[in-house]
Amino acid sequence: LALERAKLIAFLENLSITDALTGIANRRHFEWRLSEEIERARRYKYPLSTLMLDLDHFKQVNDNYGHQIGDIVLQQVAQRLRLILRRTDFLARYGGEEFIILAPQTPADRALILAERLRQVISESPFPIADNLQIHITISIGVAVFPEHAQNESELVRAADAALYKAKQTGRNRVCLFEPEP
């Protein structure tokens, strides 16, 4: 009975930190991990890059093919992203069609290389949905680095989001690094 109870508790704990659709970490788990990684980066004086990703024109996928197909696309995007990331990187679903990645010990130049690789992996091959249906998706990515662009968790997420917004505003399907206001 005690063993079954322990298994149930572990199962429930996993449910509380995992996005049910994609099987990756959820936003709650991301926020906890971000706090932990910022503390570690501050203590050991290394950069922590954050990449915020958004699927371009994803509403059109849901409108044209339905939410079930949209869900399949989100699952496949999460799978492709996981294949590219290092074991030390942390991937989470931030909300809707947004994903976020923590890349510890990764300065801006290497984070941009990683982001470009992720962008290419998503945009260069269509997503097979059914025998006669493949959907082409692109992503925009914003990159920000602690402590270069932010001094705490909320500033880092805001900076990555601002860079993502710039990528969207300048044509989508691109990577932008955060640029502070002069």
PDB file of N, CA and C in Angstrom, residues 73-165:
ATOM      1  N   VAL A  73       0.540  19.370 -34.436  1.00  0.00           N
ATOM      2  CA  VAL A  73       1.676  20.213 -34.829  1.00  0.00           C
ATOM      3  C   VAL A  73       2.469  20.632 -33.585  1.00  0.00           C
ATOM      4  N   LEU A  74       1.780  21.052 -32.531  1.00  0.00           N
ATOM      5  CA  LEU A  74       2.473  21.451 -31.297  1.00  0.00           C
ATOM      6  C   LEU A  74       3.284  20.293 -30.715  1.00  0.00           C
ATOM      7  N   GLN A  75       2.717  19.101 -30.741  1.00  0.00           N
ATOM      8  CA  GLN A  75       3.439  17.925 -30.247  1.00  0.00           C
ATOM      9  C   GLN A  75       4.690  17.664 -31.076  1.00  0.00           C
ATOM     10  N   GLN A  76       4.558  17.769 -32.390  1.00  0.00           N
ATOM     11  CA  GLN A  76       5.704  17.506 -33.265  1.00  0.00           C
ATOM     12  C   GLN A  76       6.768  18.591 -33.152  1.00  0.00           C
ATOM     13  N   VAL A  77       6.349  19.830 -32.939  1.00  0.00           N
ATOM     14  CA  VAL A  77       7.318  20.909 -32.724  1.00  0.00           C
ATOM     15  C   VAL A  77       8.126  20.616 -31.466  1.00  0.00           C
ATOM     16  N   ALA A  78       7.442  20.249 -30.389  1.00  0.00           N
ATOM     17  CA  ALA A  78       8.128  19.941 -29.129  1.00  0.00           C
ATOM     18  C   ALA A  78       9.130  18.798 -29.330  1.00  0.00           C
ATOM     19  N   GLN A  79       8.734  17.775 -30.092  1.00  0.00           N
ATOM     20  CA  GLN A  79       9.641  16.650 -30.350  1.00  0.00           C
ATOM     21  C   GLN A  79      10.879  17.098 -31.123  1.00  0.00           C
ATOM     22  N   ARG A  80      10.693  17.905 -32.150  1.00  0.00           N
ATOM     23  CA  ARG A  80      11.840  18.370 -32.934  1.00  0.00           C
ATOM     24  C   ARG A  80      12.778  19.224 -32.087  1.00  0.00           C
ATOM     25  N   LEU A  81      12.205  20.087 -31.276  1.00  0.00           N
ATOM     26  CA  LEU A  81      13.036  20.938 -30.429  1.00  0.00           C
ATOM     27  C   LEU A  81      13.868  20.096 -29.467  1.00  0.00           C
ATOM     28  N   ARG A  82      13.230  19.104 -28.855  1.00  0.00           N
ATOM     29  CA  ARG A  82      13.936  18.241 -27.900  1.00  0.00           C
ATOM     30  C   ARG A  82      15.122  17.539 -28.540  1.00  0.00           C
ATOM     31  N   LEU A  83      14.986  17.145 -29.796  1.00  0.00           N
ATOM     32  CA  LEU A  83      16.064  16.423 -30.482  1.00  0.00           C
ATOM     33  C   LEU A  83      17.312  17.282 -30.675  1.00  0.00           C
ATOM     34  N   ILE A  84      17.148  18.585 -30.792  1.00  0.00           N
ATOM     35  CA  ILE A  84      18.265  19.485 -31.066  1.00  0.00           C
ATOM     36  C   ILE A  84      18.959  19.943 -29.781  1.00  0.00           C
ATOM     37  N   LEU A  85      18.208  20.048 -28.705  1.00  0.00           N
ATOM     38  CA  LEU A  85      18.755  20.633 -27.481  1.00  0.00           C
ATOM     39  C   LEU A  85      19.720  19.704 -26.761  1.00  0.00           C
ATOM     40  N   ARG A  86      20.634  20.302 -26.015  1.00  0.00           N
ATOM     41  CA  ARG A  86      21.551  19.549 -25.171  1.00  0.00           C
ATOM     42  C   ARG A  86      20.780  19.047 -23.948  1.00  0.00           C
ATOM     43  N   ARG A  87      21.341  18.062 -23.273  1.00  0.00           N
ATOM     44  CA  ARG A  87      20.686  17.553 -22.052  1.00  0.00           C
ATOM     45  C   ARG A  87      20.616  18.614 -20.971  1.00  0.00           C
ATOM     46  N   THR A  88      21.538  19.559 -20.978  1.00  0.00           N
ATOM     47  CA  THR A  88      21.543  20.607 -19.963  1.00  0.00           C
ATOM     48  C   THR A  88      20.570  21.737 -20.263  1.00  0.00           C
ATOM     49  N   ASP A  89      20.074  21.816 -21.494  1.00  0.00           N
ATOM     50  CA  ASP A  89      19.090  22.833 -21.851  1.00  0.00           C
ATOM     51  C   ASP A  89      17.724  22.422 -21.312  1.00  0.00           C
ATOM     52  N   PHE A  90      16.880  23.411 -21.089  1.00  0.00           N
ATOM     53  CA  PHE A  90      15.566  23.150 -20.502  1.00  0.00           C
ATOM     54  C   PHE A  90      14.495  23.732 -21.413  1.00  0.00           C
ATOM     55  N   LEU A  91      13.602  22.881 -21.888  1.00  0.00           N
ATOM     56  CA  LEU A  91      12.521  23.264 -22.794  1.00  0.00           C
ATOM     57  C   LEU A  91      11.195  23.212 -22.066  1.00  0.00           C
ATOM     58  N   ALA A  92      10.382  24.251 -22.264  1.00  0.00           N
ATOM     59  CA  ALA A  92       9.048  24.277 -21.658  1.00  0.00           C
ATOM     60  C   ALA A  92       8.056  24.903 -22.634  1.00  0.00           C
ATOM     61  N   ARG A  93       6.812  24.532 -22.450  1.00  0.00           N
ATOM     62  CA  ARG A  93       5.743  25.204 -23.181  1.00  0.00           C
ATOM     63  C   ARG A  93       5.346  26.402 -22.331  1.00  0.00           C
ATOM     64  N   TYR A  94       5.487  27.573 -22.909  1.00  0.00           N
ATOM     65  CA  TYR A  94       5.235  28.795 -22.154  1.00  0.00           C
ATOM     66  C   TYR A  94       3.752  29.146 -22.158  1.00  0.00           C
ATOM     67  N   GLY A  95       3.081  28.834 -23.250  1.00  0.00           N
ATOM     68  CA  GLY A  95       1.649  29.095 -23.354  1.00  0.00           C
ATOM     69  C   GLY A  95       1.225  29.053 -24.804  1.00  0.00           C
ATOM     70  N   GLY A  96       0.039  28.540 -25.074  1.00  0.00           N
ATOM     71  CA  GLY A  96      -0.457  28.501 -26.443  1.00  0.00           C
ATOM     72  C   GLY A  96       0.551  27.885 -27.380  1.00  0.00           C
ATOM     73  N   GLU A  97       1.015  28.679 -28.354  1.00  0.00           N
ATOM     74  CA  GLU A  97       2.014  28.189 -29.310  1.00  0.00           C
ATOM     75  C   GLU A  97       3.396  28.761 -29.022  1.00  0.00           C
ATOM     76  N   GLU A  98       3.628  29.148 -27.771  1.00  0.00           N
ATOM     77  CA  GLU A  98       4.933  29.665 -27.364  1.00  0.00           C
ATOM     78  C   GLU A  98       5.696  28.629 -26.540  1.00  0.00           C
ATOM     79  N   PHE A  99       6.986  28.538 -26.846  1.00  0.00           N
ATOM     80  CA  PHE A  99       7.893  27.669 -26.110  1.00  0.00           C
ATOM     81  C   PHE A  99       9.027  28.534 -25.572  1.00  0.00           C
ATOM     82  N   ILE A 100       9.688  28.056 -24.534  1.00  0.00           N
ATOM     83  CA  ILE A 100      10.809  28.805 -23.977  1.00  0.00           C
ATOM     84  C   ILE A 100      11.917  27.822 -23.602  1.00  0.00           C
ATOM     85  N   ILE A 101      13.144  28.265 -23.795  1.00  0.00           N
ATOM     86  CA  ILE A 101      14.302  27.407 -23.561  1.00  0.00           C
ATOM     87  C   ILE A 101      15.301  28.143 -22.681  1.00  0.00           C
ATOM     88  N   LEU A 102      15.826  27.439 -21.702  1.00  0.00           N
ATOM     89  CA  LEU A 102      16.950  27.929 -20.910  1.00  0.00           C
ATOM     90  C   LEU A 102      18.193  27.191 -21.374  1.00  0.00           C
ATOM     91  N   ALA A 103      19.237  27.952 -21.681  1.00  0.00           N
ATOM     92  CA  ALA A 103      20.496  27.358 -22.140  1.00  0.00           C
ATOM     93  C   ALA A 103      21.611  27.831 -21.203  1.00  0.00           C
ATOM     94  N   PRO A 104      21.869  27.066 -20.132  1.00  0.00           N
ATOM     95  CA  PRO A 104      22.910  27.456 -19.177  1.00  0.00           C
ATOM     96  C   PRO A 104      24.301  27.455 -19.817  1.00  0.00           C
ATOM     97  N   GLN A 105      25.144  28.316 -19.312  1.00  0.00           N
ATOM     98  CA  GLN A 105      26.530  28.425 -19.766  1.00  0.00           C
ATOM     99  C   GLN A 105      26.618  28.690 -21.266  1.00  0.00           C
ATOM    100  N   THR A 106      25.682  29.477 -21.760  1.00  0.00           N
ATOM    101  CA  THR A 106      25.618  29.766 -23.189  1.00  0.00           C
ATOM    102  C   THR A 106      25.601  31.272 -23.407  1.00  0.00           C
ATOM    103  N   PRO A 107      26.703  31.829 -23.927  1.00  0.00           N
ATOM    104  CA  PRO A 107      26.728  33.269 -24.216  1.00  0.00           C
ATOM    105  C   PRO A 107      25.878  33.596 -25.446  1.00  0.00           C
ATOM    106  N   ALA A 108      25.691  34.869 -25.694  1.00  0.00           N
ATOM    107  CA  ALA A 108      24.802  35.325 -26.762  1.00  0.00           C
ATOM    108  C   ALA A 108      25.167  34.752 -28.127  1.00  0.00           C
ATOM    109  N   ASP A 109      26.446  34.730 -28.476  1.00  0.00           N
ATOM    110  CA  ASP A 109      26.820  34.257 -29.816  1.00  0.00           C
ATOM    111  C   ASP A 109      26.440  32.791 -30.017  1.00  0.00           C
ATOM    112  N   ARG A 110      26.646  31.967 -29.001  1.00  0.00           N
ATOM    113  CA  ARG A 110      26.276  30.552 -29.129  1.00  0.00           C
ATOM    114  C   ARG A 110      24.757  30.364 -29.054  1.00  0.00           C
ATOM    115  N   ALA A 111      24.088  31.213 -28.289  1.00  0.00           N
ATOM    116  CA  ALA A 111      22.623  31.136 -28.215  1.00  0.00           C
ATOM    117  C   ALA A 111      21.997  31.468 -29.567  1.00  0.00           C
ATOM    118  N   LEU A 112      22.588  32.419 -30.275  1.00  0.00           N
ATOM    119  CA  LEU A 112      22.081  32.762 -31.608  1.00  0.00           C
ATOM    120  C   LEU A 112      22.280  31.614 -32.590  1.00  0.00           C
ATOM    121  N   ILE A 113      23.399  30.917 -32.476  1.00  0.00           N
ATOM    122  CA  ILE A 113      23.636  29.743 -33.327  1.00  0.00           C
ATOM    123  C   ILE A 113      22.601  28.657 -33.019  1.00  0.00           C
ATOM    124  N   LEU A 114      22.375  28.409 -31.742  1.00  0.00           N
ATOM    125  CA  LEU A 114      21.359  27.427 -31.340  1.00  0.00           C
ATOM    126  C   LEU A 114      19.990  27.831 -31.851  1.00  0.00           C
ATOM    127  N   ALA A 115      19.622  29.091 -31.668  1.00  0.00           N
ATOM    128  CA  ALA A 115      18.308  29.564 -32.107  1.00  0.00           C
ATOM    129  C   ALA A 115      18.138  29.400 -33.614  1.00  0.00           C
ATOM    130  N   GLU A 116      19.162  29.719 -34.361  1.00  0.00           N
ATOM    131  CA  GLU A 116      19.077  29.575 -35.820  1.00  0.00           C
ATOM    132  C   GLU A 116      18.924  28.108 -36.217  1.00  0.00           C
ATOM    133  N   ARG A 117      19.631  27.228 -35.525  1.00  0.00           N
ATOM    134  CA  ARG A 117      19.492  25.791 -35.802  1.00  0.00           C
ATOM    135  C   ARG A 117      18.061  25.331 -35.509  1.00  0.00           C
ATOM    136  N   LEU A 118      17.489  25.792 -34.407  1.00  0.00           N
ATOM    137  CA  LEU A 118      16.110  25.432 -34.067  1.00  0.00           C
ATOM    138  C   LEU A 118      15.138  25.973 -35.115  1.00  0.00           C
ATOM    139  N   ARG A 119      15.359  27.220 -35.526  1.00  0.00           N
ATOM    140  CA  ARG A 119      14.489  27.824 -36.540  1.00  0.00           C
ATOM    141  C   ARG A 119      14.516  27.005 -37.822  1.00  0.00           C
ATOM    142  N   GLN A 120      15.702  26.582 -38.233  1.00  0.00           N
ATOM    143  CA  GLN A 120      15.832  25.805 -39.462  1.00  0.00           C
ATOM    144  C   GLN A 120      15.165  24.435 -39.338  1.00  0.00           C
ATOM    145  N   VAL A 121      15.344  23.789 -38.198  1.00  0.00           N
ATOM    146  CA  VAL A 121      14.761  22.451 -37.997  1.00  0.00           C
ATOM    147  C   VAL A 121      13.233  22.496 -38.095  1.00  0.00           C
ATOM    148  N   ILE A 122      12.643  23.586 -37.636  1.00  0.00           N
ATOM    149  CA  ILE A 122      11.184  23.707 -37.702  1.00  0.00           C
ATOM    150  C   ILE A 122      10.744  24.110 -39.109  1.00  0.00           C
ATOM    151  N   SER A 123      11.426  25.070 -39.716  1.00  0.00           N
ATOM    152  CA  SER A 123      10.921  25.642 -40.968  1.00  0.00           C
ATOM    153  C   SER A 123      11.290  24.868 -42.229  1.00  0.00           C
ATOM    154  N   GLU A 124      12.351  24.064 -42.186  1.00  0.00           N
ATOM    155  CA  GLU A 124      12.819  23.445 -43.424  1.00  0.00           C
ATOM    156  C   GLU A 124      12.105  22.163 -43.808  1.00  0.00           C
ATOM    157  N   SER A 125      11.425  21.533 -42.876  1.00  0.00           N
ATOM    158  CA  SER A 125      10.710  20.293 -43.197  1.00  0.00           C
ATOM    159  C   SER A 125       9.268  20.404 -42.746  1.00  0.00           C
ATOM    160  N   PRO A 126       8.325  20.114 -43.636  1.00  0.00           N
ATOM    161  CA  PRO A 126       6.919  20.169 -43.227  1.00  0.00           C
ATOM    162  C   PRO A 126       6.600  19.088 -42.188  1.00  0.00           C
ATOM    163  N   PHE A 127       5.554  19.312 -41.463  1.00  0.00           N
ATOM    164  CA  PHE A 127       5.114  18.368 -40.439  1.00  0.00           C
ATOM    165  C   PHE A 127       4.107  17.400 -41.046  1.00  0.00           C
ATOM    166  N   PRO A 128       4.442  16.099 -41.059  1.00  0.00           N
ATOM    167  CA  PRO A 128       3.503  15.114 -41.607  1.00  0.00           C
ATOM    168  C   PRO A 128       2.354  14.884 -40.626  1.00  0.00           C
ATOM    169  N   ILE A 129       1.153  15.132 -41.087  1.00  0.00           N
ATOM    170  CA  ILE A 129      -0.021  14.990 -40.225  1.00  0.00           C
ATOM    171  C   ILE A 129      -0.800  13.728 -40.577  1.00  0.00           C
ATOM    172  N   ALA A 130      -1.011  13.534 -41.844  1.00  0.00           N
ATOM    173  CA  ALA A 130      -1.716  12.349 -42.339  1.00  0.00           C
ATOM    174  C   ALA A 130      -1.099  11.999 -43.691  1.00  0.00           C
ATOM    175  N   ASP A 131      -1.579  10.920 -44.287  1.00  0.00           N
ATOM    176  CA  ASP A 131      -1.019  10.477 -45.564  1.00  0.00           C
ATOM    177  C   ASP A 131      -0.979  11.577 -46.607  1.00  0.00           C
ATOM    178  N   ASN A 132      -1.997  12.391 -46.657  1.00  0.00           N
ATOM    179  CA  ASN A 132      -2.081  13.412 -47.697  1.00  0.00           C
ATOM    180  C   ASN A 132      -2.002  14.838 -47.151  1.00  0.00           C
ATOM    181  N   LEU A 133      -1.546  14.994 -45.906  1.00  0.00           N
ATOM    182  CA  LEU A 133      -1.490  16.329 -45.320  1.00  0.00           C
ATOM    183  C   LEU A 133      -0.147  16.559 -44.635  1.00  0.00           C
ATOM    184  N   GLN A 134       0.535  17.596 -45.112  1.00  0.00           N
ATOM    185  CA  GLN A 134       1.760  18.063 -44.465  1.00  0.00           C
ATOM    186  C   GLN A 134       1.604  19.565 -44.269  1.00  0.00           C
ATOM    187  N   ILE A 135       2.001  20.036 -43.091  1.00  0.00           N
ATOM    188  CA  ILE A 135       1.845  21.451 -42.772  1.00  0.00           C
ATOM    189  C   ILE A 135       3.222  22.073 -42.578  1.00  0.00           C
ATOM    190  N   HIS A 136       3.430  23.186 -43.262  1.00  0.00           N
ATOM    191  CA  HIS A 136       4.680  23.920 -43.148  1.00  0.00           C
ATOM    192  C   HIS A 136       4.509  24.991 -42.066  1.00  0.00           C
ATOM    193  N   ILE A 137       5.444  25.008 -41.132  1.00  0.00           N
ATOM    194  CA  ILE A 137       5.399  25.957 -40.017  1.00  0.00           C
ATOM    195  C   ILE A 137       6.741  26.682 -39.949  1.00  0.00           C
ATOM    196  N   THR A 138       6.709  27.941 -39.579  1.00  0.00           N
ATOM    197  CA  THR A 138       7.936  28.663 -39.269  1.00  0.00           C
ATOM    198  C   THR A 138       7.827  29.182 -37.838  1.00  0.00           C
ATOM    199  N   ILE A 139       8.986  29.529 -37.271  1.00  0.00           N
ATOM    200  CA  ILE A 139       8.991  30.087 -35.925  1.00  0.00           C
ATOM    201  C   ILE A 139       9.844  31.347 -35.889  1.00  0.00           C
ATOM    202  N   SER A 140       9.475  32.204 -34.967  1.00  0.00           N
ATOM    203  CA  SER A 140      10.267  33.385 -34.652  1.00  0.00           C
ATOM    204  C   SER A 140      10.852  33.154 -33.268  1.00  0.00           C
ATOM    205  N   ILE A 141      12.083  33.626 -33.064  1.00  0.00           N
ATOM    206  CA  ILE A 141      12.770  33.377 -31.798  1.00  0.00           C
ATOM    207  C   ILE A 141      13.411  34.666 -31.293  1.00  0.00           C
ATOM    208  N   GLY A 142      13.188  34.934 -30.004  1.00  0.00           N
ATOM    209  CA  GLY A 142      13.847  36.045 -29.320  1.00  0.00           C
ATOM    210  C   GLY A 142      14.842  35.489 -28.321  1.00  0.00           C
ATOM    211  N   VAL A 143      16.033  36.090 -28.281  1.00  0.00           N
ATOM    212  CA  VAL A 143      17.111  35.624 -27.408  1.00  0.00           C
ATOM    213  C   VAL A 143      17.525  36.743 -26.462  1.00  0.00           C
ATOM    214  N   ALA A 144      17.667  36.399 -25.185  1.00  0.00           N
ATOM    215  CA  ALA A 144      18.195  37.324 -24.186  1.00  0.00           C
ATOM    216  C   ALA A 144      19.116  36.545 -23.261  1.00  0.00           C
ATOM    217  N   VAL A 145      20.090  37.250 -22.679  1.00  0.00           N
ATOM    218  CA  VAL A 145      21.121  36.584 -21.878  1.00  0.00           C
ATOM    219  C   VAL A 145      21.262  37.266 -20.519  1.00  0.00           C
ATOM    220  N   PHE A 146      21.300  36.439 -19.486  1.00  0.00           N
ATOM    221  CA  PHE A 146      21.626  36.913 -18.134  1.00  0.00           C
ATOM    222  C   PHE A 146      23.131  36.773 -17.950  1.00  0.00           C
ATOM    223  N   PRO A 147      23.832  37.728 -17.385  1.00  0.00           N
ATOM    224  CA  PRO A 147      23.398  39.019 -16.857  1.00  0.00           C
ATOM    225  C   PRO A 147      23.513  40.166 -17.849  1.00  0.00           C
ATOM    226  N   GLU A 148      23.856  39.849 -19.095  1.00  0.00           N
ATOM    227  CA  GLU A 148      24.067  40.892 -20.104  1.00  0.00           C
ATOM    228  C   GLU A 148      22.826  41.754 -20.340  1.00  0.00           C
ATOM    229  N   HIS A 149      21.654  41.126 -20.399  1.00  0.00           N
ATOM    230  CA  HIS A 149      20.425  41.849 -20.743  1.00  0.00           C
ATOM    231  C   HIS A 149      19.453  41.986 -19.581  1.00  0.00           C
ATOM    232  N   ALA A 150      19.699  41.316 -18.477  1.00  0.00           N
ATOM    233  CA  ALA A 150      18.740  41.308 -17.374  1.00  0.00           C
ATOM    234  C   ALA A 150      19.446  40.927 -16.080  1.00  0.00           C
ATOM    235  N   GLN A 151      18.878  41.375 -14.975  1.00  0.00           N
ATOM    236  CA  GLN A 151      19.468  41.080 -13.673  1.00  0.00           C
ATOM    237  C   GLN A 151      18.632  40.125 -12.831  1.00  0.00           C
ATOM    238  N   ASN A 152      17.441  39.768 -13.328  1.00  0.00           N
ATOM    239  CA  ASN A 152      16.598  38.829 -12.579  1.00  0.00           C
ATOM    240  C   ASN A 152      15.683  38.087 -13.542  1.00  0.00           C
ATOM    241  N   GLU A 153      14.868  37.202 -12.973  1.00  0.00           N
ATOM    242  CA  GLU A 153      14.028  36.318 -13.782  1.00  0.00           C
ATOM    243  C   GLU A 153      13.051  37.086 -14.659  1.00  0.00           C
ATOM    244  N   SER A 154      12.307  38.016 -14.062  1.00  0.00           N
ATOM    245  CA  SER A 154      11.275  38.711 -14.838  1.00  0.00           C
ATOM    246  C   SER A 154      11.893  39.579 -15.929  1.00  0.00           C
ATOM    247  N   GLU A 155      13.024  40.217 -15.641  1.00  0.00           N
ATOM    248  CA  GLU A 155      13.691  41.025 -16.664  1.00  0.00           C
ATOM    249  C   GLU A 155      14.184  40.150 -17.819  1.00  0.00           C
ATOM    250  N   LEU A 156      14.667  38.963 -17.506  1.00  0.00           N
ATOM    251  CA  LEU A 156      15.175  38.067 -18.545  1.00  0.00           C
ATOM    252  C   LEU A 156      14.052  37.602 -19.473  1.00  0.00           C
ATOM    253  N   VAL A 157      12.935  37.222 -18.903  1.00  0.00           N
ATOM    254  CA  VAL A 157      11.790  36.795 -19.721  1.00  0.00           C
ATOM    255  C   VAL A 157      11.267  37.974 -20.541  1.00  0.00           C
ATOM    256  N   ARG A 158      11.194  39.147 -19.922  1.00  0.00           N
ATOM    257  CA  ARG A 158      10.739  40.342 -20.646  1.00  0.00           C
ATOM    258  C   ARG A 158      11.670  40.656 -21.813  1.00  0.00           C
ATOM    259  N   ALA A 159      12.981  40.532 -21.598  1.00  0.00           N
ATOM    260  CA  ALA A 159      13.947  40.815 -22.663  1.00  0.00           C
ATOM    261  C   ALA A 159      13.809  39.813 -23.811  1.00  0.00           C
ATOM    262  N   ALA A 160      13.663  38.528 -23.482  1.00  0.00           N
ATOM    263  CA  ALA A 160      13.478  37.512 -24.534  1.00  0.00           C
ATOM    264  C   ALA A 160      12.173  37.764 -25.290  1.00  0.00           C
ATOM    265  N   ASP A 161      11.135  38.163 -24.579  1.00  0.00           N
ATOM    266  CA  ASP A 161       9.847  38.461 -25.202  1.00  0.00           C
ATOM    267  C   ASP A 161       9.960  39.686 -26.120  1.00  0.00           C
ATOM    268  N   ALA A 162      10.697  40.706 -25.682  1.00  0.00           N
ATOM    269  CA  ALA A 162      10.898  41.895 -26.523  1.00  0.00           C
ATOM    270  C   ALA A 162      11.657  41.529 -27.797  1.00  0.00           C
ATOM    271  N   ALA A 163      12.654  40.665 -27.672  1.00  0.00           N
ATOM    272  CA  ALA A 163      13.400  40.221 -28.855  1.00  0.00           C
ATOM    273  C   ALA A 163      12.499  39.407 -29.783  1.00  0.00           C
ATOM    274  N   LEU A 164      11.634  38.568 -29.206  1.00  0.00           N
ATOM    275  CA  LEU A 164      10.674  37.805 -30.006  1.00  0.00           C
ATOM    276  C   LEU A 164       9.728  38.753 -30.743  1.00  0.00           C
ATOM    277  N   TYR A 165       9.258  39.764 -30.043  1.00  0.00           N
ATOM    278  CA  TYR A 165       8.364  40.747 -30.653  1.00  0.00           C
ATOM    279  C   TYR A 165       9.052  41.419 -31.847  1.00  0.00           C
TER     280      TYR A 165
END
